[in-house]
Short mmCIF file of N, CA and C in Angstrom, two decimals:
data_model
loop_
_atom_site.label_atom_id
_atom_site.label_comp_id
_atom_site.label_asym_id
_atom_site.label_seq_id
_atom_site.Cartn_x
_atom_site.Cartn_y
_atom_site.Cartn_z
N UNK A 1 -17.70 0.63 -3.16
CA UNK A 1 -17.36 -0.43 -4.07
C UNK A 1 -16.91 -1.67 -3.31
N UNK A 2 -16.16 -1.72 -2.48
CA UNK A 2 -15.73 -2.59 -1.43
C UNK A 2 -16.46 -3.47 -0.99
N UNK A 3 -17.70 -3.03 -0.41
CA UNK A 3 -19.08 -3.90 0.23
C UNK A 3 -19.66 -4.76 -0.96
N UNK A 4 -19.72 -3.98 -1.91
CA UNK A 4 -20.51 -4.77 -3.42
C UNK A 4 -18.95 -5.74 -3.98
N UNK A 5 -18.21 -5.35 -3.66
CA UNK A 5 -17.20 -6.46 -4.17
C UNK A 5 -17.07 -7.88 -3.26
N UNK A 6 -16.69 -7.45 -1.95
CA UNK A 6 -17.03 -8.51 -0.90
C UNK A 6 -18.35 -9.50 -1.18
N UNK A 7 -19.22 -8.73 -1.19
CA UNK A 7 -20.55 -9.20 -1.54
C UNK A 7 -20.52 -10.59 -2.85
N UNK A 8 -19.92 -9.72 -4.02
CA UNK A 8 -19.74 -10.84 -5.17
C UNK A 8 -18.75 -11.86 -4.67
N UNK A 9 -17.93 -11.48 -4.38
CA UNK A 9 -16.48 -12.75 -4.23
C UNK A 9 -17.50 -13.94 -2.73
N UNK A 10 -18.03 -13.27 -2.19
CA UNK A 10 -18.78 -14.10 -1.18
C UNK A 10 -19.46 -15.28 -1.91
N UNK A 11 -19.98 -14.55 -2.50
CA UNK A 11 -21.62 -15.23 -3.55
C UNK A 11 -20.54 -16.19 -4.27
N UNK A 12 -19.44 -16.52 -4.53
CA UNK A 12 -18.83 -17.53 -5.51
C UNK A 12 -19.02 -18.41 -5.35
N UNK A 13 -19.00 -19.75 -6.28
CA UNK A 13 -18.59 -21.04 -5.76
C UNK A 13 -18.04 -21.75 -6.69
N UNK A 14 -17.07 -22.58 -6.76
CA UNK A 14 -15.94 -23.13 -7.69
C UNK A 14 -16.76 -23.47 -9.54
N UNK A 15 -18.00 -23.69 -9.62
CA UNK A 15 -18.73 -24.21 -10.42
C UNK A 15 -18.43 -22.59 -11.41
N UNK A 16 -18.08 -21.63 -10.67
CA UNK A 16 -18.62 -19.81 -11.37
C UNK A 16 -17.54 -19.43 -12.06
N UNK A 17 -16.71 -20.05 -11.37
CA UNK A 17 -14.85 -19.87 -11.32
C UNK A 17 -14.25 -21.16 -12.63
N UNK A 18 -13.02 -19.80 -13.11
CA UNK A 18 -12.59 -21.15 -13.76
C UNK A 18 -10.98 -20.43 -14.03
N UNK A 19 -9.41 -21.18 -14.61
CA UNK A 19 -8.53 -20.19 -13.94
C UNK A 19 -7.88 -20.48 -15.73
N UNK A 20 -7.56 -19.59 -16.02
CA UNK A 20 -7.38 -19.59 -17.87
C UNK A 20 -5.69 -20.18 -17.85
N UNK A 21 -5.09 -20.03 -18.88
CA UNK A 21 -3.99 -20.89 -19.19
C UNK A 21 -2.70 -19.51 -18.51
N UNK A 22 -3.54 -18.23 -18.14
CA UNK A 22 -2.19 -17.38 -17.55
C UNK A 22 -2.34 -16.74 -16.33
N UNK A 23 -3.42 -17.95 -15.68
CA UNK A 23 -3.24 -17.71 -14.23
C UNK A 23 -4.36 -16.76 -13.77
N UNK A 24 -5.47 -16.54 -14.77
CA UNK A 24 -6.29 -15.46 -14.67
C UNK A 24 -7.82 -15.75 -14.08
N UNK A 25 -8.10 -15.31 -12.97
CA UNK A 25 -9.55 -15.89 -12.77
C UNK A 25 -10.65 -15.42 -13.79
N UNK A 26 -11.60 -16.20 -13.74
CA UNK A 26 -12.16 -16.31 -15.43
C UNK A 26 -13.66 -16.69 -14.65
N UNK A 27 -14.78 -15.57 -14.37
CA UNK A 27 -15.91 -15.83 -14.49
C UNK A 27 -16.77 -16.10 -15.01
N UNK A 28 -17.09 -18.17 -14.91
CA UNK A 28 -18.09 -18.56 -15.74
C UNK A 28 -19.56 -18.24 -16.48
N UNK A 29 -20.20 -18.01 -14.85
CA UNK A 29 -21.33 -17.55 -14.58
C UNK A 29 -21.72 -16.06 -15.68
N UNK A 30 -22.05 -15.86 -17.32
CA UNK A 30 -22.43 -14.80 -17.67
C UNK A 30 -23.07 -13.54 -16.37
N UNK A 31 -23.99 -14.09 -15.87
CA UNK A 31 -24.59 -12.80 -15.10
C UNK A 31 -23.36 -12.57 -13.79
N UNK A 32 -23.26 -13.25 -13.18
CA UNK A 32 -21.58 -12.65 -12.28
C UNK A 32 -20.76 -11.81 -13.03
N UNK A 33 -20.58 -12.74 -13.91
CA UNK A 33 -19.31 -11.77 -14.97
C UNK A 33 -19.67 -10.10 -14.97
N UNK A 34 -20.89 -10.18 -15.73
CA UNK A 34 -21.80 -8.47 -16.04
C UNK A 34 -21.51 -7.69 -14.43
N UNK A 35 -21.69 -8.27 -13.33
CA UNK A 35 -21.85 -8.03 -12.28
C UNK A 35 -20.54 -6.87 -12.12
N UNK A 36 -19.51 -8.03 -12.12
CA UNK A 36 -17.88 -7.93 -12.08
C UNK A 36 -17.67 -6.67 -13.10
N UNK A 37 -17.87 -6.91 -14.15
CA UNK A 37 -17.41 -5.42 -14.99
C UNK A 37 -18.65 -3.95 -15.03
N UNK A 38 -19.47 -4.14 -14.51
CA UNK A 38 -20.29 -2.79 -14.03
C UNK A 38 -19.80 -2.49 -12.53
N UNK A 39 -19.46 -3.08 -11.79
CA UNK A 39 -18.17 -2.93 -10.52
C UNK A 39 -17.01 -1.78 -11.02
N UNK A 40 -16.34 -2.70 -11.77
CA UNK A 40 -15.39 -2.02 -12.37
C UNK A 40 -15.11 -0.84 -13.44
N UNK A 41 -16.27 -0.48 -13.88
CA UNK A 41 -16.77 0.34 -15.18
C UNK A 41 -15.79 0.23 -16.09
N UNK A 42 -15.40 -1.24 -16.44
CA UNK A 42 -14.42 -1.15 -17.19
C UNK A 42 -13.53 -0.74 -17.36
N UNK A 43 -12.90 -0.42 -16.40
CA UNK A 43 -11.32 0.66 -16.13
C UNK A 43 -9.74 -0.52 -15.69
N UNK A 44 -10.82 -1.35 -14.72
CA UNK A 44 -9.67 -2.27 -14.31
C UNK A 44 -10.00 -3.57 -14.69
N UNK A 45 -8.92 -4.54 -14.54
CA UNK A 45 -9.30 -5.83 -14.72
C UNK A 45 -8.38 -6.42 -14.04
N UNK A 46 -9.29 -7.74 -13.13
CA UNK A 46 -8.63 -8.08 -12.10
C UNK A 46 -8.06 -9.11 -12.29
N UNK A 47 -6.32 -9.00 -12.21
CA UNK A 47 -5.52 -9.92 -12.72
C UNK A 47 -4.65 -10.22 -11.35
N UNK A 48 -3.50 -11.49 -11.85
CA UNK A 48 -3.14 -11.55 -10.42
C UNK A 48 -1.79 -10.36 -10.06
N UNK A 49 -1.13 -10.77 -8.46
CA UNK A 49 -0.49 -9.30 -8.05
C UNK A 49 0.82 -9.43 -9.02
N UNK A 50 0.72 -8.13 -10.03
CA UNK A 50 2.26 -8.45 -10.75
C UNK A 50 3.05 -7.39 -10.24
N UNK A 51 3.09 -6.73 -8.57
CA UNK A 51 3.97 -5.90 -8.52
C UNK A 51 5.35 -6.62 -7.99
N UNK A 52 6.54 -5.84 -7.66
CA UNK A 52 7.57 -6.61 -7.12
C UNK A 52 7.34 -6.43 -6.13
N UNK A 53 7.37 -8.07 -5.69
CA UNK A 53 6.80 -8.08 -4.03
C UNK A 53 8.61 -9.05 -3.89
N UNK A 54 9.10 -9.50 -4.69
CA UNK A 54 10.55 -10.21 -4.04
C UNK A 54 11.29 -10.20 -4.69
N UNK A 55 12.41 -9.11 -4.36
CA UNK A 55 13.18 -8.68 -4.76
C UNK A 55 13.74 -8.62 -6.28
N UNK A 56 12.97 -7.78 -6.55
CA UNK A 56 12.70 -7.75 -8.43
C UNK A 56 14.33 -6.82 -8.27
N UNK A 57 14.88 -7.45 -9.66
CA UNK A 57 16.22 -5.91 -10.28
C UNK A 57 17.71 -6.17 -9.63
N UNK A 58 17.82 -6.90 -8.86
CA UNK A 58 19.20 -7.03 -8.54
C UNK A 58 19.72 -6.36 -6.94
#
């Protein structure tokens, strides 16, 4: 999956891309898009990193 993902994010170019009102990358391009979710079989969706990376909790 890795190689075919590299592969797509390579193939981008700002015209494909577009970034929604919550920070979410948003593939213009219909056929990229299809690309992107047969990648993913619909299980994940790639949002940005929401883990605690700085010092989340006190």
């Amino acid at each position: 999956m890795s190689d075919k993902l590299s592969e797509l994010l390579a193939g981008l170019s700002p015209s494909d891309v577009s970034i929604d009102s919550l920070g979410r990358i948003v593939i213009t391009d219909p056929e990229l898009a299809k690309q992107f979710r047969e990648l993913s079989d619909g299980s994940a969706m790639l949002v940005p990193n929401q883990s605690c990376n700085h010092g989340c909790g006190g």
